[in-house]
Amino acid sequence: MDYIRKFDIELEKEHYYAGETLNGQIVVENIENIRVRGIKVFLRGKAHVEWKIMRSGERRTVKEDQYFIEDKQSVWGKEHNDHDDKSNPILHRGDHKFPFSFTLPESALPCSFESKIGTIRYYLRVTIDIPYYSPPQGLKYFTIIGPHIDCMDERYLTALTAEDKLTTCCFCCNKGPVVLKATLDRSGYCCGENIKLKAEVQNGSGNKVWLMVRLIQYVEYFINKGVLGLSKEIHHRVWEYKSDLVPAHHTTKFDDINTKLQVPVMPPTLIDVCKVIQIYYILRVSLGRDKAGEDLEIDFPMTIATVPFRIPNAPMPELKYEHGVDTAEGGMYISPEFQLGQVYDGTESGDETVLYRPVYACVPHEKITVTNVPNCHEVCQHRDREQSEESESNGDAIKMSEIPKNSKIGTACHKTDPCSSTAKV
């Protein structure tokens, strides 16, 4: 509308935790008097997943939503619709500010998250109800930092130790075993912290070997409606580290490898908080060998927390809030609706205006470039898992894939990686 010159939603800050109070104001500048029924603010938190499938030769879109917050508030005018337009109050021309306040739920809220297949978004929607006109609407997105996961929780402080062994032979002559031992000091880490990993390689073979460490992110999406149930899994190699060579018939200890391994800024672990999106992480320790691939492999479960490790009775470390890295879901994708189009002015400009990107909690840190192996940014695997139920007349019944909650990876794990080998503990 031409007579509304400014319409904006302002918040005290851009990120919040569960249980906090969200304070803000609506800013309106109008150059004419307007008869307005009311101005309302809607608060919503919502997870959404969507992708396409082939069924009976047709390409269909499947999707599902989950709501975490639904609230509204009237900040000016009438509480309820009244068709008597003459009784509607007049918003006089000028600058106006309408404050509002919401208390976020104390329950566990999943983190804000953006990916091509699924999103978790929190936003405010404001409508100005003007008789006989389409109501002007404004949207304001903000970030939720969650769920509450503390690195000091006892279950994350237990050290995990695992070992894998391979005996190589040629013409029935034993060349000697190759042994990989690894210890993860704790399994919970906040973004920006270094990973407390130690490893030992006993190379009894006649070939050189090297230590490989990978941080892998798994994201699972679920749709479960009636007889139709689908799941989709994607995992990314966030980074990969390769050590110097370990000579034949030689033992090397990697006691200071933690100085080279850092948790980048990315979404925290999300298990049993959101029914349509789950996120978990694996630290994979393996040996590389020429012409033999990677025969020895150990997987440790890693929990990405929102509250950092600290010395007991010490004050809480200062936290920063940054965008996720572009090698993990949550940081690699920006929705087109948040990218502001620009007019070409004849000059080369690499800058783009992004209206919204979620941020994640991290400790202050100097960023370490862990990746020293090419092609680490590629998607490791993109897999759809679909299992048939009892066939129905149309033959389209699908059910959800079951995901084991107990496994023998390392010494404990929330999830099982279907593509990984079980470590010998």
Short mmCIF file of C-alpha atoms in Angstrom, two decimals:
data_model
loop_
_atom_site.label_atom_id
_atom_site.label_comp_id
_atom_site.label_asym_id
_atom_site.label_seq_id
_atom_site.Cartn_x
_atom_site.Cartn_y
_atom_site.Cartn_z
CA MET A 1 0.00 0.00 0.00
CA ASP A 2 1.31 3.39 -0.97
CA TYR A 3 0.31 5.06 2.27
CA ILE A 4 2.38 2.64 4.42
CA ARG A 5 5.95 3.80 3.95
CA LYS A 6 7.60 1.53 6.51
CA PHE A 7 6.55 -1.79 7.99
CA ASP A 8 9.16 -3.70 10.00
CA ILE A 9 9.53 -6.20 12.85
CA GLU A 10 12.39 -5.57 15.29
CA LEU A 11 13.70 -7.98 17.94
CA GLU A 12 16.05 -7.39 20.87
CA LYS A 13 18.35 -10.11 19.49
CA GLU A 14 18.49 -12.63 16.68
CA HIS A 15 18.86 -15.91 18.61
CA TYR A 16 17.08 -17.37 21.63
CA TYR A 17 17.04 -20.38 23.95
CA ALA A 18 14.01 -22.35 25.14
CA GLY A 19 12.28 -20.62 28.05
CA GLU A 20 13.55 -17.14 27.20
CA THR A 21 11.32 -14.13 26.64
CA LEU A 22 11.15 -12.85 23.10
CA ASN A 23 10.69 -9.07 23.13
CA GLY A 24 10.23 -6.94 20.05
CA GLN A 25 8.25 -4.21 18.40
CA ILE A 26 6.37 -3.55 15.19
CA VAL A 27 7.40 -0.36 13.41
CA VAL A 28 4.85 1.28 11.12
CA GLU A 29 5.14 4.59 9.30
CA ASN A 30 2.01 5.69 7.43
CA ILE A 31 1.55 8.94 5.51
CA GLU A 32 -2.25 8.92 5.71
CA ASN A 33 -4.82 8.12 8.35
CA ILE A 34 -5.87 4.46 8.06
CA ARG A 35 -8.91 2.75 9.46
CA VAL A 36 -7.57 -0.53 10.88
CA ARG A 37 -9.41 -3.42 12.50
CA GLY A 38 -6.30 -4.55 14.31
CA ILE A 39 -2.61 -5.48 14.23
CA LYS A 40 -1.74 -9.04 15.22
CA VAL A 41 1.50 -10.93 15.79
CA PHE A 42 1.75 -14.70 15.23
CA LEU A 43 4.65 -16.77 16.62
CA ARG A 44 5.39 -20.11 15.01
CA GLY A 45 8.02 -22.84 15.17
CA LYS A 46 7.76 -25.49 12.47
CA ALA A 47 9.70 -28.38 10.93
CA HIS A 48 9.01 -29.24 7.31
CA VAL A 49 10.32 -32.05 5.08
CA GLU A 50 9.52 -32.55 1.42
CA TRP A 51 10.86 -34.54 -1.52
CA LYS A 52 9.67 -36.26 -4.69
CA ILE A 53 9.12 -39.97 -5.24
CA MET A 54 8.01 -42.20 -8.13
CA ARG A 55 4.80 -44.15 -7.51
CA SER A 56 2.93 -46.11 -10.17
CA GLY A 57 4.87 -44.33 -12.88
CA GLU A 58 3.99 -40.89 -11.53
CA ARG A 59 6.24 -38.38 -9.85
CA ARG A 60 4.70 -37.27 -6.57
CA THR A 61 5.65 -34.85 -3.83
CA VAL A 62 5.54 -36.16 -0.27
CA LYS A 63 5.84 -33.88 2.74
CA GLU A 64 5.16 -33.59 6.43
CA ASP A 65 5.17 -30.86 9.08
CA GLN A 66 5.66 -30.73 12.82
CA TYR A 67 4.81 -27.68 14.93
CA PHE A 68 6.67 -26.74 18.10
CA ILE A 69 5.24 -23.27 18.82
CA GLU A 70 1.87 -21.75 17.94
CA ASP A 71 0.96 -18.45 19.63
CA LYS A 72 -0.57 -15.10 18.73
CA GLN A 73 -1.12 -11.69 20.21
CA SER A 74 -3.13 -8.57 19.34
CA VAL A 75 -1.01 -5.44 19.77
CA TRP A 76 -3.47 -2.80 18.55
CA GLY A 77 -7.13 -2.45 17.64
CA LYS A 78 -9.88 -4.99 18.06
CA GLU A 79 -9.36 -8.40 19.60
CA HIS A 80 -11.96 -10.00 17.31
CA ASN A 81 -13.25 -9.32 13.84
CA ASP A 82 -16.10 -6.85 13.75
CA HIS A 83 -17.93 -6.18 10.49
CA ASP A 84 -18.98 -2.72 11.66
CA ASP A 85 -16.24 -0.86 9.78
CA LYS A 86 -17.33 2.51 11.17
CA SER A 87 -16.29 1.39 14.66
CA ASN A 88 -12.78 0.43 13.55
CA PRO A 89 -10.14 2.64 15.15
CA ILE A 90 -8.06 5.00 13.02
CA LEU A 91 -4.29 4.71 12.88
CA HIS A 92 -3.26 8.32 12.49
CA ARG A 93 -0.45 9.18 10.12
CA GLY A 94 3.02 9.21 11.60
CA ASP A 95 5.56 6.83 13.12
CA HIS A 96 4.22 4.09 15.38
CA LYS A 97 5.87 1.40 17.50
CA PHE A 98 3.84 -1.47 18.94
CA PRO A 99 5.73 -3.60 21.50
CA PHE A 100 5.04 -7.30 21.96
CA SER A 101 6.39 -10.11 24.11
CA PHE A 102 6.25 -13.92 23.97
CA THR A 103 7.64 -16.49 26.40
CA LEU A 104 9.19 -19.42 24.55
CA PRO A 105 8.30 -22.93 25.78
CA GLU A 106 10.55 -24.53 28.40
CA SER A 107 10.42 -27.84 26.56
CA ALA A 108 13.29 -28.97 24.37
CA LEU A 109 13.22 -27.07 21.10
CA PRO A 110 15.19 -28.32 18.08
CA CYS A 111 17.74 -25.97 16.57
CA SER A 112 16.97 -23.83 13.55
CA PHE A 113 18.04 -25.75 10.46
CA GLU A 114 18.13 -25.22 6.71
CA SER A 115 18.59 -27.89 4.05
CA LYS A 116 17.13 -28.58 0.64
CA ILE A 117 15.01 -31.48 1.87
CA GLY A 118 13.96 -30.24 5.29
CA THR A 119 13.90 -27.12 7.45
CA ILE A 120 13.26 -26.15 11.06
CA ARG A 121 12.19 -22.52 11.18
CA TYR A 122 11.01 -20.09 13.85
CA TYR A 123 9.41 -16.85 12.80
CA LEU A 124 7.02 -14.01 13.57
CA ARG A 125 4.24 -13.02 11.20
CA VAL A 126 2.51 -9.66 11.57
CA THR A 127 -0.73 -8.71 9.81
CA ILE A 128 -2.38 -5.29 9.59
CA ASP A 129 -6.09 -5.92 9.10
CA ILE A 130 -7.45 -3.11 6.89
CA PRO A 131 -11.09 -3.30 5.73
CA TYR A 132 -11.62 -4.00 2.03
CA TYR A 133 -7.89 -4.49 1.37
CA SER A 134 -5.56 -7.46 1.44
CA PRO A 135 -3.85 -7.20 4.83
CA PRO A 136 -0.17 -6.23 4.63
CA GLN A 137 1.99 -8.96 6.19
CA GLY A 138 5.54 -9.02 7.49
CA LEU A 139 7.79 -11.97 8.38
CA LYS A 140 10.75 -12.05 10.74
CA TYR A 141 12.87 -15.19 11.16
CA PHE A 142 15.00 -15.82 14.22
CA THR A 143 17.24 -18.64 15.43
CA ILE A 144 16.64 -21.08 18.26
CA ILE A 145 19.77 -22.49 19.93
CA GLY A 146 18.88 -25.97 21.07
CA PRO A 147 18.31 -28.54 22.26
CA HIS A 148 20.06 -28.24 25.64
CA ILE A 149 23.02 -30.66 25.48
CA ASP A 150 25.75 -30.17 28.09
CA CYS A 151 29.25 -31.55 27.50
CA MET A 152 29.54 -31.97 31.28
CA ASP A 153 26.79 -34.57 31.31
CA GLU A 154 28.29 -37.74 32.76
CA ARG A 155 27.42 -39.87 29.74
CA TYR A 156 29.57 -37.66 27.49
CA LEU A 157 32.59 -37.61 29.83
CA THR A 158 33.33 -41.34 29.63
CA ALA A 159 36.36 -42.19 27.49
CA LEU A 160 35.75 -44.52 24.55
CA THR A 161 38.46 -47.00 23.55
CA ALA A 162 38.43 -49.36 20.60
CA GLU A 163 40.85 -51.58 18.66
CA ASP A 164 40.84 -53.29 15.29
CA LYS A 165 43.38 -55.80 14.01
CA LEU A 166 44.25 -57.24 10.63
CA THR A 167 46.64 -60.11 9.97
CA THR A 168 48.07 -60.14 6.46
CA CYS A 169 49.67 -63.18 4.90
CA CYS A 170 51.20 -64.19 1.60
CA PHE A 171 51.59 -67.85 0.53
CA CYS A 172 50.64 -68.87 4.07
CA CYS A 173 53.53 -66.88 5.55
CA ASN A 174 52.47 -64.56 8.34
CA LYS A 175 53.78 -61.06 7.71
CA GLY A 176 52.67 -59.71 11.08
CA PRO A 177 49.52 -57.99 12.25
CA VAL A 178 48.42 -54.45 11.60
CA VAL A 179 46.76 -53.01 14.70
CA LEU A 180 44.81 -49.79 15.08
CA LYS A 181 44.05 -48.52 18.58
CA ALA A 182 42.14 -45.33 19.33
CA THR A 183 40.87 -43.54 22.44
CA LEU A 184 38.36 -40.70 22.45
CA ASP A 185 38.75 -38.84 25.75
CA ARG A 186 35.08 -37.75 25.77
CA SER A 187 32.24 -38.03 23.28
CA GLY A 188 30.54 -34.64 23.75
CA TYR A 189 31.94 -31.51 22.09
CA CYS A 190 30.77 -27.99 21.45
CA CYS A 191 31.54 -26.35 18.11
CA GLY A 192 34.99 -24.78 18.13
CA GLU A 193 36.50 -27.30 20.56
CA ASN A 194 39.35 -29.62 19.60
CA ILE A 195 38.65 -33.34 19.57
CA LYS A 196 40.56 -35.22 22.27
CA LEU A 197 41.64 -38.22 20.22
CA LYS A 198 44.71 -40.43 20.62
CA ALA A 199 45.67 -43.27 18.31
CA GLU A 200 48.36 -45.90 17.91
CA VAL A 201 49.27 -47.76 14.73
CA GLN A 202 51.26 -51.00 14.88
CA ASN A 203 52.28 -51.71 11.31
CA GLY A 204 53.55 -55.28 11.14
CA SER A 205 53.04 -55.47 7.38
CA GLY A 206 55.58 -54.88 4.67
CA ASN A 207 53.75 -51.82 3.33
CA LYS A 208 53.43 -48.24 4.45
CA VAL A 209 50.13 -47.19 6.04
CA TRP A 210 48.63 -43.92 7.22
CA LEU A 211 46.02 -42.83 9.74
CA MET A 212 42.74 -41.36 8.49
CA VAL A 213 40.23 -39.47 10.65
CA ARG A 214 36.87 -38.34 9.31
CA LEU A 215 34.04 -36.41 10.92
CA ILE A 216 30.79 -37.55 9.29
CA GLN A 217 27.38 -35.93 9.62
CA TYR A 218 24.22 -38.02 9.19
CA VAL A 219 20.86 -36.36 8.54
CA GLU A 220 17.68 -38.43 8.41
CA TYR A 221 14.30 -37.20 7.19
CA PHE A 222 11.04 -38.96 7.97
CA ILE A 223 7.50 -38.91 6.62
CA ASN A 224 4.88 -41.05 8.32
CA LYS A 225 1.28 -40.54 7.26
CA GLY A 226 -1.18 -43.39 7.44
CA VAL A 227 0.01 -46.32 5.39
CA LEU A 228 2.65 -44.17 3.71
CA GLY A 229 5.96 -43.97 5.49
CA LEU A 230 9.25 -42.87 3.98
CA SER A 231 12.72 -42.05 5.18
CA LYS A 232 15.66 -40.46 3.48
CA GLU A 233 19.24 -40.41 4.73
CA ILE A 234 22.11 -38.18 3.63
CA HIS A 235 25.58 -38.07 5.07
CA HIS A 236 28.46 -35.70 4.50
CA ARG A 237 32.14 -35.93 5.18
CA VAL A 238 32.54 -32.68 7.13
CA TRP A 239 36.33 -32.95 7.08
CA GLU A 240 39.05 -35.52 6.63
CA TYR A 241 42.54 -35.75 8.12
CA LYS A 242 45.42 -37.83 6.77
CA SER A 243 48.56 -38.41 8.81
CA ASP A 244 52.14 -38.88 7.71
CA LEU A 245 53.11 -42.36 6.58
CA VAL A 246 53.79 -45.10 9.11
CA PRO A 247 56.73 -47.19 7.78
CA ALA A 248 56.59 -50.97 7.47
CA HIS A 249 57.30 -52.90 10.69
CA HIS A 250 57.00 -49.74 12.73
CA THR A 251 54.76 -48.47 15.55
CA THR A 252 53.65 -44.84 15.70
CA LYS A 253 51.67 -43.10 18.43
CA PHE A 254 49.50 -40.10 17.62
CA ASP A 255 49.20 -38.40 21.01
CA ASP A 256 48.99 -34.80 19.82
CA ILE A 257 46.54 -35.30 16.96
CA ASN A 258 43.93 -33.30 18.89
CA THR A 259 45.73 -30.09 17.91
CA LYS A 260 44.79 -30.82 14.29
CA LEU A 261 41.16 -31.90 14.80
CA GLN A 262 38.50 -29.30 15.51
CA VAL A 263 34.71 -29.39 15.58
CA PRO A 264 33.53 -26.80 13.04
CA VAL A 265 30.41 -24.70 13.47
CA MET A 266 27.44 -26.90 12.51
CA PRO A 267 24.06 -28.04 13.86
CA PRO A 268 24.06 -29.87 17.20
CA THR A 269 23.01 -33.49 17.58
CA LEU A 270 19.26 -33.80 17.12
CA ILE A 271 17.86 -37.13 18.31
CA ASP A 272 14.33 -37.74 19.63
CA VAL A 273 13.54 -34.01 19.64
CA CYS A 274 12.04 -33.62 16.18
CA LYS A 275 10.05 -36.45 14.61
CA VAL A 276 10.75 -35.49 10.98
CA ILE A 277 14.49 -34.60 11.13
CA GLN A 278 17.30 -36.25 13.07
CA ILE A 279 21.00 -35.35 13.04
CA TYR A 280 23.91 -37.32 14.47
CA TYR A 281 27.67 -37.56 14.00
CA ILE A 282 30.34 -40.24 13.75
CA LEU A 283 34.12 -39.86 14.17
CA ARG A 284 35.66 -42.50 11.91
CA VAL A 285 39.26 -43.58 12.54
CA SER A 286 40.78 -45.85 9.90
CA LEU A 287 44.00 -46.94 8.23
CA GLY A 288 44.81 -46.31 4.59
CA ARG A 289 47.00 -48.75 2.66
CA ASP A 290 48.29 -48.68 -0.89
CA LYS A 291 46.34 -51.01 -3.19
CA ALA A 292 44.26 -52.27 -0.27
CA GLY A 293 41.85 -49.49 0.60
CA GLU A 294 40.91 -49.12 4.25
CA ASP A 295 40.65 -52.48 6.00
CA LEU A 296 40.77 -51.26 9.59
CA GLU A 297 38.03 -48.93 10.75
CA ILE A 298 36.69 -47.70 14.09
CA ASP A 299 33.59 -45.55 14.51
CA PHE A 300 33.06 -43.42 17.61
CA PRO A 301 29.70 -41.75 18.30
CA MET A 302 30.13 -38.00 18.75
CA THR A 303 27.55 -35.70 20.28
CA ILE A 304 27.64 -32.06 19.20
CA ALA A 305 26.49 -30.10 22.24
CA THR A 306 25.20 -26.58 22.87
CA VAL A 307 26.88 -26.14 26.29
CA PRO A 308 30.70 -26.43 26.19
CA PHE A 309 33.10 -28.44 28.33
CA ARG A 310 34.46 -26.54 31.33
CA ILE A 311 36.52 -27.06 34.45
CA PRO A 312 34.23 -27.99 37.38
CA ASN A 313 33.05 -24.97 39.38
CA ALA A 314 34.48 -22.64 36.74
CA PRO A 315 32.28 -19.96 35.17
CA MET A 316 30.53 -20.69 31.91
CA PRO A 317 32.80 -19.92 28.94
CA GLU A 318 31.74 -17.13 26.65
CA LEU A 319 29.86 -18.35 23.60
CA LYS A 320 29.75 -17.00 20.07
CA TYR A 321 27.12 -17.59 17.41
CA GLU A 322 28.19 -18.23 13.83
CA HIS A 323 26.82 -19.61 10.57
CA GLY A 324 27.46 -23.28 9.84
CA VAL A 325 30.27 -24.44 7.58
CA ASP A 326 29.50 -25.25 3.96
CA THR A 327 30.57 -28.91 4.27
CA ALA A 328 27.64 -29.90 6.49
CA GLU A 329 23.87 -29.66 6.26
CA GLY A 330 22.70 -26.57 8.08
CA GLY A 331 25.37 -24.41 6.48
CA MET A 332 25.71 -25.50 2.86
CA TYR A 333 22.22 -24.56 1.68
CA ILE A 334 20.55 -21.15 1.49
CA SER A 335 16.91 -21.16 0.44
CA PRO A 336 16.14 -18.98 -2.61
CA GLU A 337 13.49 -17.17 -0.56
CA PHE A 338 16.27 -15.77 1.65
CA GLN A 339 18.44 -14.59 -1.25
CA LEU A 340 17.78 -11.03 -2.31
CA GLY A 341 17.86 -10.49 -6.07
CA GLN A 342 20.23 -7.81 -7.35
CA VAL A 343 20.16 -5.66 -10.47
CA TYR A 344 23.22 -6.08 -12.69
CA ASP A 345 25.07 -2.76 -12.89
CA GLY A 346 27.83 -3.82 -15.29
CA THR A 347 30.37 -4.58 -12.58
CA GLU A 348 31.58 -7.89 -11.21
CA SER A 349 30.44 -8.35 -7.64
CA GLY A 350 30.68 -11.53 -5.61
CA ASP A 351 28.61 -10.14 -2.75
CA GLU A 352 25.11 -11.47 -2.28
CA THR A 353 22.51 -10.33 0.21
CA VAL A 354 21.15 -13.13 2.40
CA LEU A 355 18.08 -12.22 4.42
CA TYR A 356 18.36 -15.06 6.92
CA ARG A 357 20.73 -17.87 7.89
CA PRO A 358 20.62 -19.82 11.17
CA VAL A 359 23.54 -19.58 13.58
CA TYR A 360 24.93 -22.15 16.02
CA ALA A 361 26.64 -21.86 19.39
CA CYS A 362 30.42 -22.21 19.48
CA VAL A 363 33.31 -21.41 21.80
CA PRO A 364 35.70 -18.67 20.67
CA HIS A 365 38.33 -20.39 18.54
CA GLU A 366 40.94 -19.96 15.87
CA LYS A 367 39.67 -21.94 12.93
CA ILE A 368 41.78 -24.94 11.96
CA THR A 369 41.64 -26.19 8.38
CA VAL A 370 41.46 -29.92 9.02
CA THR A 371 40.88 -31.10 5.47
CA ASN A 372 44.09 -32.06 3.70
CA VAL A 373 42.61 -34.61 1.31
CA PRO A 374 40.88 -33.55 -1.94
CA ASN A 375 37.18 -33.99 -2.65
CA CYS A 376 36.19 -33.77 1.00
CA HIS A 377 33.27 -31.47 0.18
CA GLU A 378 31.40 -34.08 -1.80
CA VAL A 379 28.37 -35.85 -0.43
CA CYS A 380 29.49 -39.26 0.77
CA GLN A 381 26.17 -40.89 0.12
CA HIS A 382 22.57 -40.02 -0.64
CA ARG A 383 20.28 -42.90 0.13
CA ASP A 384 16.54 -43.39 0.20
CA ARG A 385 15.31 -46.28 2.31
CA GLU A 386 11.88 -47.60 1.51
CA GLN A 387 10.38 -50.85 2.72
CA SER A 388 7.11 -52.33 1.48
CA GLU A 389 4.25 -53.13 3.81
CA GLU A 390 1.65 -55.74 3.08
CA SER A 391 0.61 -55.03 -0.47
CA GLU A 392 -2.63 -53.16 -0.98
CA SER A 393 -4.75 -52.82 -4.06
CA ASN A 394 -2.68 -49.97 -5.48
CA GLY A 395 0.64 -51.46 -4.42
CA ASP A 396 1.89 -48.12 -3.08
CA ALA A 397 2.11 -48.91 0.65
CA ILE A 398 5.45 -47.95 2.17
CA LYS A 399 6.57 -48.09 5.79
CA MET A 400 9.25 -46.34 7.82
CA SER A 401 12.69 -47.91 8.09
CA GLU A 402 13.57 -48.96 11.61
CA ILE A 403 16.84 -47.54 12.95
CA PRO A 404 18.58 -49.49 15.71
CA LYS A 405 19.23 -47.44 18.84
CA ASN A 406 21.89 -49.82 20.24
CA SER A 407 25.09 -50.71 18.46
CA LYS A 408 28.63 -51.88 19.06
CA ILE A 409 30.39 -48.97 17.42
CA GLY A 410 33.24 -47.87 19.70
CA THR A 411 31.87 -48.60 23.16
CA ALA A 412 28.47 -46.94 22.75
CA CYS A 413 26.46 -45.33 20.00
CA HIS A 414 23.03 -43.78 19.57
CA LYS A 415 22.72 -44.93 15.97
CA THR A 416 24.10 -47.59 13.68
CA ASP A 417 25.85 -46.61 10.47
CA PRO A 418 24.68 -49.18 7.93
CA CYS A 419 27.82 -48.70 5.86
CA SER A 420 30.41 -49.02 8.61
CA SER A 421 32.28 -51.97 10.09
CA THR A 422 31.86 -52.82 13.74
CA ALA A 423 34.97 -52.11 15.77
CA LYS A 424 36.52 -54.83 17.88
CA VAL A 425 36.43 -53.55 21.43
#
